[in-house]
Structures are given as C-alpha cells and as structure tokens.
Coordinates of C-alpha atoms in Angstrom, one line a residue:
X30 CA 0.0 0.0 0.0
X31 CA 1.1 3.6 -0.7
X32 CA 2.1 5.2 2.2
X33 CA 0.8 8.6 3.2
X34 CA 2.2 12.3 1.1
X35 CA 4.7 14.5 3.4
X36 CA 1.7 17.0 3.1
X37 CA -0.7 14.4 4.3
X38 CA 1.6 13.3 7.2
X39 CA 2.1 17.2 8.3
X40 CA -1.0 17.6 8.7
X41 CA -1.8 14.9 11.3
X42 CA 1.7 15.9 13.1
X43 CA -0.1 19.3 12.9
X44 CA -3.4 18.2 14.3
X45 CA -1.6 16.5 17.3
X46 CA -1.1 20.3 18.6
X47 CA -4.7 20.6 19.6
X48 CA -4.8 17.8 21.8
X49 CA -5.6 18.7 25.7
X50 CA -4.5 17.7 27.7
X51 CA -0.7 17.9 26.8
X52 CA 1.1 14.3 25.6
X53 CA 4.3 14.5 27.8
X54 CA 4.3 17.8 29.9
X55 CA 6.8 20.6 29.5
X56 CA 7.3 19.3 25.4
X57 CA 5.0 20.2 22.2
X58 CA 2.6 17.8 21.2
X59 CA 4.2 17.0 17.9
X60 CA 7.3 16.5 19.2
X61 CA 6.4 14.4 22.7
X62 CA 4.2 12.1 19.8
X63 CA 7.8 11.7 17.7
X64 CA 9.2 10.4 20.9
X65 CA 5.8 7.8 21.0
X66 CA 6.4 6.7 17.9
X67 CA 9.7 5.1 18.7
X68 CA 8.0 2.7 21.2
X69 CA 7.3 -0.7 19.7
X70 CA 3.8 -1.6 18.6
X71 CA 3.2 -4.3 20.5
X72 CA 2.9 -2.2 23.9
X73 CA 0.7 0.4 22.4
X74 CA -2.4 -1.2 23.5
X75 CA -1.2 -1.6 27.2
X76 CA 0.0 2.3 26.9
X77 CA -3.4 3.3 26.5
X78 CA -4.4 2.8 29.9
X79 CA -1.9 5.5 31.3
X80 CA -3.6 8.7 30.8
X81 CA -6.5 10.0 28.4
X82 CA -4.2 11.8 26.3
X83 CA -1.9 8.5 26.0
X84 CA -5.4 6.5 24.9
X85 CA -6.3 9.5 22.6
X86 CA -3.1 9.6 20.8
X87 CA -2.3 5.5 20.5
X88 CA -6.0 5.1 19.5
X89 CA -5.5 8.0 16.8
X90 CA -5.7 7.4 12.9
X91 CA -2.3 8.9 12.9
X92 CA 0.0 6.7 14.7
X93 CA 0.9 4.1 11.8
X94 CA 1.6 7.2 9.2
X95 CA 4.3 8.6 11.9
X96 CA 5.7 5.6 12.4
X97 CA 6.2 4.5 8.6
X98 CA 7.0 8.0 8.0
X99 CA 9.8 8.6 10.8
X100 CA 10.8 4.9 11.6
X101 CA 13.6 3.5 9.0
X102 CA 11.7 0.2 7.5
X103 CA 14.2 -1.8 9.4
X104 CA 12.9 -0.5 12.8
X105 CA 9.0 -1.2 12.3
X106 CA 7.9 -4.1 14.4
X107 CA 8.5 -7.5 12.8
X108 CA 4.9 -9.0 13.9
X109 CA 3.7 -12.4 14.1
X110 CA -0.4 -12.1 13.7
X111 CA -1.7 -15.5 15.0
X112 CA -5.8 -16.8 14.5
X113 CA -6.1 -19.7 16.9
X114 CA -9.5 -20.7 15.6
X115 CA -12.6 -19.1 14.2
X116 CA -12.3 -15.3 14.0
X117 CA -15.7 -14.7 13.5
X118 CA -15.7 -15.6 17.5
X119 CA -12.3 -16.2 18.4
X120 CA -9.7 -12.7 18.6
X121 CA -6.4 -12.9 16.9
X122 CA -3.5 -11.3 18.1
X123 CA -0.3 -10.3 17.3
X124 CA 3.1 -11.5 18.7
X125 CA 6.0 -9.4 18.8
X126 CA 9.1 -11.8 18.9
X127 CA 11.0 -9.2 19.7
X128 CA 9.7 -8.0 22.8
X129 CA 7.9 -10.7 23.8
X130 CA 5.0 -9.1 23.9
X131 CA 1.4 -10.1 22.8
X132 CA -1.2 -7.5 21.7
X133 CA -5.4 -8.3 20.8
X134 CA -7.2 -7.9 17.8
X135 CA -11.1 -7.5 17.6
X136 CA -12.6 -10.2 16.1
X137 CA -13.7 -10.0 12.5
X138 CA -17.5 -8.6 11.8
X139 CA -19.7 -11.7 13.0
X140 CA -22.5 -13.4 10.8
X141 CA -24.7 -15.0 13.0
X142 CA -25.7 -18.1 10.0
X143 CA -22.1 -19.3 9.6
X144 CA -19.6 -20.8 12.3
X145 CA -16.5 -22.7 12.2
X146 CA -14.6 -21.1 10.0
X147 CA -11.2 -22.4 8.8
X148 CA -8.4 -23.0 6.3
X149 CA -8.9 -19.3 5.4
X150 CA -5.3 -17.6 4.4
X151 CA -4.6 -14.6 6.0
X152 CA -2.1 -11.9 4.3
X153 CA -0.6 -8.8 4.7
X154 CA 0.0 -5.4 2.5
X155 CA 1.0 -2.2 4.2
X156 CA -1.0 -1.4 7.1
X157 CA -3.5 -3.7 6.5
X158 CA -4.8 -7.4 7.1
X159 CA -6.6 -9.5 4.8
X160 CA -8.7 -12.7 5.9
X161 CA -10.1 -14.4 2.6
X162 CA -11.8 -17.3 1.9
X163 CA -11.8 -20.5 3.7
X164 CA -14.6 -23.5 5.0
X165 CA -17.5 -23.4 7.2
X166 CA -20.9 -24.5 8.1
X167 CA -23.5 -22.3 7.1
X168 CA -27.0 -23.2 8.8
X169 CA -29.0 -22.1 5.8
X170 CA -27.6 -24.7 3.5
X171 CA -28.7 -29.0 3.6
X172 CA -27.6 -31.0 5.1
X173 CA -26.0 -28.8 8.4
X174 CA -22.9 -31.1 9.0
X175 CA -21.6 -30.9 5.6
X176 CA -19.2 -27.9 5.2
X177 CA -19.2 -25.0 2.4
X178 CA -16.2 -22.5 1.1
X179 CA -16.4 -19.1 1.9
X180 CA -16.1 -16.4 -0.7
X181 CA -15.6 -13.5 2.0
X182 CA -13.2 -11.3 2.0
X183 CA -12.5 -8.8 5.1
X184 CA -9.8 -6.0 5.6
X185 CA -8.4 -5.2 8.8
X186 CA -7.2 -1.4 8.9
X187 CA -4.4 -0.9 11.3
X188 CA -4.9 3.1 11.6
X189 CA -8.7 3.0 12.1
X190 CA -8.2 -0.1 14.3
X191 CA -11.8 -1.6 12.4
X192 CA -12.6 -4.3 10.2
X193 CA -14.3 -4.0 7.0
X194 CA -16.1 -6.2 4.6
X195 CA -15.0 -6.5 0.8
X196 CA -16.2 -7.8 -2.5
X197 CA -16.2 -11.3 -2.0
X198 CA -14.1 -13.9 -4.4
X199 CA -16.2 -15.0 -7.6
X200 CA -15.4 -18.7 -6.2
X201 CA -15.7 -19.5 -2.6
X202 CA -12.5 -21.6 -1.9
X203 CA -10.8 -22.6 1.3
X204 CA -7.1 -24.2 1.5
X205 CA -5.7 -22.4 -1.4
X206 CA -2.5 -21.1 -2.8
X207 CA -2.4 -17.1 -2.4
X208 CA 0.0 -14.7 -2.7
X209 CA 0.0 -10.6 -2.9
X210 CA 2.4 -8.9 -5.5
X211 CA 5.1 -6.4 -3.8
X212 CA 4.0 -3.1 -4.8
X213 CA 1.5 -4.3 -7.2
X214 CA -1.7 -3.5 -5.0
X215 CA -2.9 -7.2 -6.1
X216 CA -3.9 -10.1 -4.8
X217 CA -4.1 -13.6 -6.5
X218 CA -5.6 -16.6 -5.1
X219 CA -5.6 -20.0 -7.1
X220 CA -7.3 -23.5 -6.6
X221 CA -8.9 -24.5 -3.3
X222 CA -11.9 -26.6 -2.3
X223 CA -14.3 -27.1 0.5
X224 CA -12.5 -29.9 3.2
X225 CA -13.1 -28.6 6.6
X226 CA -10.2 -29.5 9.8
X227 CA -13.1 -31.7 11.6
X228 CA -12.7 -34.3 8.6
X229 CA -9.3 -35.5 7.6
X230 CA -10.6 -36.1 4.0
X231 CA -13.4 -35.3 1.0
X232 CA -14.3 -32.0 0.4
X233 CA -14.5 -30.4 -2.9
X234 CA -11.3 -29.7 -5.2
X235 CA -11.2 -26.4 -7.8
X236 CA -9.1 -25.3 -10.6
X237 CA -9.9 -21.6 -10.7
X238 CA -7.6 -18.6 -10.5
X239 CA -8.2 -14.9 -9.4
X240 CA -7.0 -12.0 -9.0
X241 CA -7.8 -9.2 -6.4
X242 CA -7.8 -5.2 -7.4
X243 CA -7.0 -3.6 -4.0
X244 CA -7.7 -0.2 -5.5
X245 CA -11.0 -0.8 -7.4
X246 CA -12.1 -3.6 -4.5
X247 CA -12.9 -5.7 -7.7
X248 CA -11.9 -9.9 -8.8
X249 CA -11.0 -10.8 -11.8
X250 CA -11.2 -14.4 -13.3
X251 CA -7.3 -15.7 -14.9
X252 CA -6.6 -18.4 -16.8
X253 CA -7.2 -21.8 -14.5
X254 CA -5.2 -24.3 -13.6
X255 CA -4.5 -27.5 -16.0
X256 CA -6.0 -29.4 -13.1
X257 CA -8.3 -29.5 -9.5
X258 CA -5.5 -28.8 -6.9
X259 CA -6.2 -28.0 -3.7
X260 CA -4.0 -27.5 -0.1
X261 CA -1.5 -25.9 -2.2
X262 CA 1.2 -22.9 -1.5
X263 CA 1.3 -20.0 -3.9
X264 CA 4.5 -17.2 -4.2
X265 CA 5.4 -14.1 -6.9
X266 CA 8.9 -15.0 -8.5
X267 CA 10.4 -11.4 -10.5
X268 CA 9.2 -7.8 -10.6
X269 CA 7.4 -5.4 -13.1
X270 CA 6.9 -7.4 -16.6
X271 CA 9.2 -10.5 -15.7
X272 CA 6.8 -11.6 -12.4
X273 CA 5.6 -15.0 -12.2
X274 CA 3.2 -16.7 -9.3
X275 CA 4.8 -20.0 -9.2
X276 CA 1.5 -22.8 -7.5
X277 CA 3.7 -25.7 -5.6
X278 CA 2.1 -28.6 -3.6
X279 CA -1.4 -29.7 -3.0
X280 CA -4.1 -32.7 -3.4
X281 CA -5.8 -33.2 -6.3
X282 CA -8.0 -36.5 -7.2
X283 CA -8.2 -39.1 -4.4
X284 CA -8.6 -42.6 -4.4
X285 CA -10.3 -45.5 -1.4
X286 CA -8.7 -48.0 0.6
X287 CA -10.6 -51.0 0.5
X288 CA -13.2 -49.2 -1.2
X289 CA -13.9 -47.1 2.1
X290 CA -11.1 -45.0 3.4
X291 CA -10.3 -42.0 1.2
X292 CA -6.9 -40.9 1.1
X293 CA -5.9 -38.2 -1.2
X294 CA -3.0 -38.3 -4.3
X295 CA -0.7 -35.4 -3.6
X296 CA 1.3 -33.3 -5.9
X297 CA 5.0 -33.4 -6.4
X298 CA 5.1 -30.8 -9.4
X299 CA 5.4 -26.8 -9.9
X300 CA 3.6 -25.1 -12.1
X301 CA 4.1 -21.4 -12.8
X302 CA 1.6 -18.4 -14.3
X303 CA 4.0 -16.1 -16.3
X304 CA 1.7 -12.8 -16.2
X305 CA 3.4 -11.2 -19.0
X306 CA 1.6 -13.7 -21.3
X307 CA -1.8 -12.9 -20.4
X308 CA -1.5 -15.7 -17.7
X309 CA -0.7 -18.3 -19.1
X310 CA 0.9 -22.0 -17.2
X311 CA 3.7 -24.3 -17.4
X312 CA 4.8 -27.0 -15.9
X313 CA 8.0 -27.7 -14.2
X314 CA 8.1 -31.3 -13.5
X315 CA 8.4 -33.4 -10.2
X316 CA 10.6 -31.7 -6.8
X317 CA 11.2 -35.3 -5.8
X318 CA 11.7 -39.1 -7.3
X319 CA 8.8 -41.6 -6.2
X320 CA 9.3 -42.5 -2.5
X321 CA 11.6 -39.7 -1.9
X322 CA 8.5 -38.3 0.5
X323 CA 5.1 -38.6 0.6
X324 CA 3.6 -35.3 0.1
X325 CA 5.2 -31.2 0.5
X326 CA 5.9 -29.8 4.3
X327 CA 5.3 -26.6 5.6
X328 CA 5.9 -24.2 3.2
X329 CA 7.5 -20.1 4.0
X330 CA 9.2 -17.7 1.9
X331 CA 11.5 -15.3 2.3
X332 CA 11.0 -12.2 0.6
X333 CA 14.5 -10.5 2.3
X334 CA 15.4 -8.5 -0.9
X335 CA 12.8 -7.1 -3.2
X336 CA 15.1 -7.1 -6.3
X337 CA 16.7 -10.9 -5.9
X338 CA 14.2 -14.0 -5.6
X339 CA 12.6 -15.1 -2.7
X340 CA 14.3 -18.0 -0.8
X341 CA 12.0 -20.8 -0.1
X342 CA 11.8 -23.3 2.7
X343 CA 10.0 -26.3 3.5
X344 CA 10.0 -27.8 6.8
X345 CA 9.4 -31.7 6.9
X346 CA 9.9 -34.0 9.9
X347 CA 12.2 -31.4 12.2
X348 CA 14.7 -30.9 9.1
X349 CA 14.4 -27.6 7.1
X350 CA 14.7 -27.8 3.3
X351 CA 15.5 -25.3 0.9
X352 CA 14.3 -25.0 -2.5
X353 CA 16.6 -24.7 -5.2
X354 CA 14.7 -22.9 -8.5
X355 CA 17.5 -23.9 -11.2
X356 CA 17.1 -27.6 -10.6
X357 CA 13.3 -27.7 -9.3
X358 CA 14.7 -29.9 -6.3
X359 CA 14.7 -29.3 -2.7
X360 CA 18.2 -30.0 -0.4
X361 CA 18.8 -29.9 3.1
X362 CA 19.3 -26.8 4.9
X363 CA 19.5 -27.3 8.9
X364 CA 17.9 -29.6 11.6
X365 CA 15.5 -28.4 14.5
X366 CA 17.9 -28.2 17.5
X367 CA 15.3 -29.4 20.0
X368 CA 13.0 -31.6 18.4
X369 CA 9.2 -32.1 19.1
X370 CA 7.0 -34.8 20.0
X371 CA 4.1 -33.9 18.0
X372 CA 6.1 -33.0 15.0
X373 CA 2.5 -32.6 13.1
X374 CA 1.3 -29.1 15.2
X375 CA 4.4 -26.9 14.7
X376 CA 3.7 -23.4 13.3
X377 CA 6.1 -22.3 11.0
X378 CA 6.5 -18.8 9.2
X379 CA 8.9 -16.5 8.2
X380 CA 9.4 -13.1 10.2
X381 CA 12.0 -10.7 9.3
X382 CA 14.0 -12.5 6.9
X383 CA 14.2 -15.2 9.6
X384 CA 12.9 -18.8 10.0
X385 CA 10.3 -19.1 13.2
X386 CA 9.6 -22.6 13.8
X387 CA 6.7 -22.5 16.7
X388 CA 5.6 -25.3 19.4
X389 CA 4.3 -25.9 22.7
X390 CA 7.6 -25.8 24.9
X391 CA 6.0 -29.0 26.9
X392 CA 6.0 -30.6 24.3
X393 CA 9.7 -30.1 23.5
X394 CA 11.5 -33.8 24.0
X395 CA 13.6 -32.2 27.1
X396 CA 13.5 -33.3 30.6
X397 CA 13.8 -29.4 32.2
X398 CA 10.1 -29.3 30.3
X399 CA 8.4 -31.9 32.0
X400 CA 7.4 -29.4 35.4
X401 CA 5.4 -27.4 33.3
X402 CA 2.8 -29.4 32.2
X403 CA 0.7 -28.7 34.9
X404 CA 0.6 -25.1 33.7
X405 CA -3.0 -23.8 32.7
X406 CA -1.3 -21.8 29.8
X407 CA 1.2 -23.3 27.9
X408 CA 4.6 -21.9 27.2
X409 CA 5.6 -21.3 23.9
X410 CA 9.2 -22.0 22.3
X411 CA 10.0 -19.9 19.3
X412 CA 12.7 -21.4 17.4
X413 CA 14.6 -19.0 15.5
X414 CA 16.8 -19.5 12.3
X415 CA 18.9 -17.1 10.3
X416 CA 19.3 -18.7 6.5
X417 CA 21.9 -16.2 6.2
X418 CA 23.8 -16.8 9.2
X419 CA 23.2 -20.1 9.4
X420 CA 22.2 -19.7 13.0
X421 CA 20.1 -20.6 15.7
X422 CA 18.7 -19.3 18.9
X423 CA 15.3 -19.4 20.8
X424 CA 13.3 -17.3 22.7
X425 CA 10.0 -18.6 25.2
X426 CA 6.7 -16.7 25.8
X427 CA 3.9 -17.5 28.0
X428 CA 0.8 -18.4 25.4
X429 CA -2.5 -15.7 26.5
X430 CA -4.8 -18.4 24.8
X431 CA -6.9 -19.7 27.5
X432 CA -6.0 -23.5 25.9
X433 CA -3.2 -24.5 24.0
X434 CA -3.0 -23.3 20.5
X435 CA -3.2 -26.2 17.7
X436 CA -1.1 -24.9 15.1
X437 CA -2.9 -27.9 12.7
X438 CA -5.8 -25.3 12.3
X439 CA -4.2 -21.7 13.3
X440 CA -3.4 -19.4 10.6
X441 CA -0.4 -17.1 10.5
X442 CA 1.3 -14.3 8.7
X443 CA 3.4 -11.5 9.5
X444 CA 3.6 -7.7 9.2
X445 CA 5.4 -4.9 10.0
X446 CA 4.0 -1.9 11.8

C-alpha cells in the first residue's frame, strides 16, 4: 500500500497540537508524539491505559503514518499475527518476537448463519490485514454437518483499528494457494476446495484462478489451472513485466482403501503463471523421485530483498529444506535443534528475513520441560533461524490463549507496523 504524502503526514503531526491535555508535559505535542512513535507496537495497547491523552493519541488514525514515515523500514515491528481458531468468535493477536509481547485484535464482523470457520489464508500489504476465503458451516444450507467454502473477504485497517467487509471472491474456496504482488496492490488466489479441519478427508477440489484489485475492491477471473488442486502454497517469483506466481504442492483427485477410506494423491510438481503472457501456465516437472517423501511440508518464503528472488523453505519431519529454483529440487538446509514430539502441530512462518519454527515448549523432547505441564497456559518456544547466518537461537513466551494453541488449524502471517 502507498504510504501517506509529506503534506498528508504534516497535517496529522499538525493536528496532534490541539490535543488537551498535553502528551508528555513541558514538550510540544508534535514533538512528545515523535518520541511515542519510537516505542514498539506491541505495547501500544497496554500504553493506553496511562492517561487520556496516551489512549487518545495511541488510538489515533495517525500513529501508523508517523511511524512508517519517521521509523527506517528496518525499525517497524517485525509481527507475528496469530488466528487460533474461528475469527468470527475467536480474537487474533499479534506476537512481537522481539519483545515478547502479545497485543489483541477485535474479532472480525460476526454473521450469525455461519460458524467454524477455517483454512482461510490470511495476508498482509502495508497497514492492513486481509482474511479471505476458507470453510465453514452455514445453517441455511442441507444438510447442516456438511461444510461450504467461503467467498468473504475482510480488511483489517491498522490506523482505524476496524474491520471491513470487501467484494467477496467469484469462487468461494478454502485451502488455497495465495500470494500478494510487492508493490502491485494485487492479490491472487488459485485452486482451493471445500475440506473442513473436523474431517481428515473429501471435500471439494477447484481449478480456478483470481486476482484481487485492491484499489477498485474488484476480482477478476485468470486463466485456471490444468488441473483441480487444492492445499497448495502459492508465491510471486520477478518484478514489473518478468513476475511469475509459481503454484507448488497440493491434493488433487483421491482414491479409497478397500473401497472405504479416502486418502488423497498429492502433488509433487510446480507449475508457474508467467503474467506477462496474459496468464498463461507451465509445468516444471516433479521436486522429488517416487518414495523420496510422501507429500510437501510446511511451506514459508523469504522475501529478504525485493530485487533478488525469494528463498523458499520447506520444513518436513524437524529438518528444514530449501528450494533450489535452477534444478526444481529441494536440499537440506538445517535440523530443528530441539526436536518435538508432536512434529504434526508446529507453526512455522517467516518473520523478518528469519525462520520461526513454533511449538508448545511442553512438548519439547527435554527433561527441564516436563514441570510445566501442569501449567494452565502453555509456554511457547520460538525457534529462530537465520538462513543467512546459518544460525540458531530461541526465545520462550507465555501463550495468552486460555487453551493451548493447535497450530494444525491456526493461521499465521506476518507484518510490519
């Protein structure tokens, strides 16, 4: 997203003079907010309760602009925004790694027919959040326990601190590939299908691609893909004319075990949208010989510098992977230095150019983790690897979900503020 003109950002800096009472006495409002501005995100909501002219000016429209406009890029708050289940009734919140601190969000505009939402993707562009998509239960649809994608689409707005509800996708989908384009002001979504987390199979597959006009609020309908894919991971490859959205991963058809259990075929291959052409696909083959694994891990990319290609990671059975373009092949990068025991609910996202690999610190395979069991919020241990450094380290954090937090189900991005 643009960020705010000079003129623009003046004026609120101007505006901040006819706050009463003063911000910090004995100094001009515009310069006691320039002071604010430096002090992490994270802690702004805790701030508010100080004074009334602290609440006023972290609960003012104007606080993001200052800080993007006074704040190197370097400095904003790497944040870590974490949905542990439904957001239509659950909040999400936002992790600072740095400080470990942990700050609410409201939850997202309730509608009282649908409930369980999940495998939505959440994204971030600028100041904003984006939750689109994903698979619920709708109680105006037959039969009740079978679950429908969503088409919704809503925008979280950082400075006005309020959701809002936009044009909703021409296809609902759930579990798909998505990606937004760096300074593009567009979103593209691909594949997708209806499987909800309370059944481990069937749901519906889809092959169709679109793409979101953040200025116009609009969808538009691209060419599909060759086939139904869904569970897949999507990424922009290039700038300006050269960019690509490369589609990796995924279930497509599925087949029965004696004739009753489903169990789905997954993917090995790339394929790759070059959006010069009009959008048009290719296919890049296999990222792994038969047996080699059984399906793609969690996927994250690192989008450190705008003008080289992201770096992409998979991480599969407490080993982390990285993907080599030229060769379509993936080798191995590092191992987890404490391992897990439930290997299957790890979160794992990229942050600030860094690898965060996320679990229940009780469930850590340590002995010094055993006393906390007994805890009625879990500890969390973050993980931390550099991909440039080639280093570790890890940093712990009391959970403020009243139960621990399945990362099977939650959905994660990050954003800078």
């Amino acid at each position: 997203m643009a960020l705010p003109s000079s003129t623009t950002v003046t004026n609120q800096e101007s505006q901040l003079q006819t706050i009463n009472p003063t911000i910090i006495p004995g100094l001009p409002n515009d310069l006691a907010a320039i002071i604010l501005v430096f002090v992490p995100y994270s802690h702004h909501s805790r701030l508010k309760s100080i004074c009334k002219s602290w609440k006023h000016f972290f609960s003012s429209k104007t606080i993001i602009s200052l800080r993007q406009k006074h704040l190197p890029l370097s400095t904003l708050s790497p944040l870590l925004c974490i949905f542990p289940q439904d957001p239509l009734i659950a909040s999400p919140y936002l992790f600072d790694p740095r400080n470990l601190a942990w700050s609410p969000l409201p939850p997202m505009p309730c509608n009282p027919h649908v409930y369980g939402l999940c495998n939505f993707t959440s994204i971030c562009i600028g100041s904003h959040l984006y939750v689109l998509g994903g698979s619920l239960f709708d109680t105006r649809s037959y039969p009740l326990d079978y679950p429908c994608p969503s088409s919704s689409a809503f925008r979280f707005d950082f400075g006005t601190f309020s959701w809002e509800t936009l044009a909703p996708m021409i296809n609902p989908r759930g579990s798909f590939a998505c990606a937004a384009a760096p300074n593009f002001d567009k979103i593209l979504v691909a594949g997708g299908g209806s499987r909800h987390t309370m059944f481990g199979a069937a749901g519906s597959r889809m092959s169709s691609v679109e793409m979101y006009d953040i200025g116009k609020d609009e969808w538009v309908a691209l060419d599909g893909l060759p086939r139904f894919r869904a569970g897949c991971v999507g990424f922009f490859v290039g700038n300006g004319e050269e960019r690509e959205f490369w589609v990796m991963g995924g279930y497509g058809e599925s087949r029965t075990v004696s004739g009753v259990f489903p169990v789905d075929q997954y993917y090995r291959d790339v394929l790759v949208m070059e959006m010069k052409n009009g959008g048009k696909w290719r296919e890049l083959g296999d990222m792994w010989e038969e047996g080699e694994r059984w399906k793609l891990g969690k996927i994250v990319v690192v989008e450190d510098v705008p003008s080289e290609a992201p770096a992409v990671f998979m991480l599969d059975r407490g080993d982390i992977f990285s993907y080599i373009m030229a060769s379509n092949s993936w080798i191995k990068e590092t191992s987890l230095p404490r391992k897990t025991s439930d290997e299957s609910s790890v979160g794992f996202v990229a942050l600030d150019g860094e690898l965060h690999v996320i679990s229940h610190l009780n469930g850590v395979k340590s002995k010094e983790c055993q006393r906390l069991r007994q805890q009625k919020r879990s500890t969390m241990l973050v993980q931390i690897y550099h991909p440039r450094t080639k280093s570790w380290r890890s940093v712990t954090t009391r959970s403020p979900f009243q139960h621990p937090l399945d990362f099977k189900t939650a959905v994660m991005c990050a954003i800078r503020l």
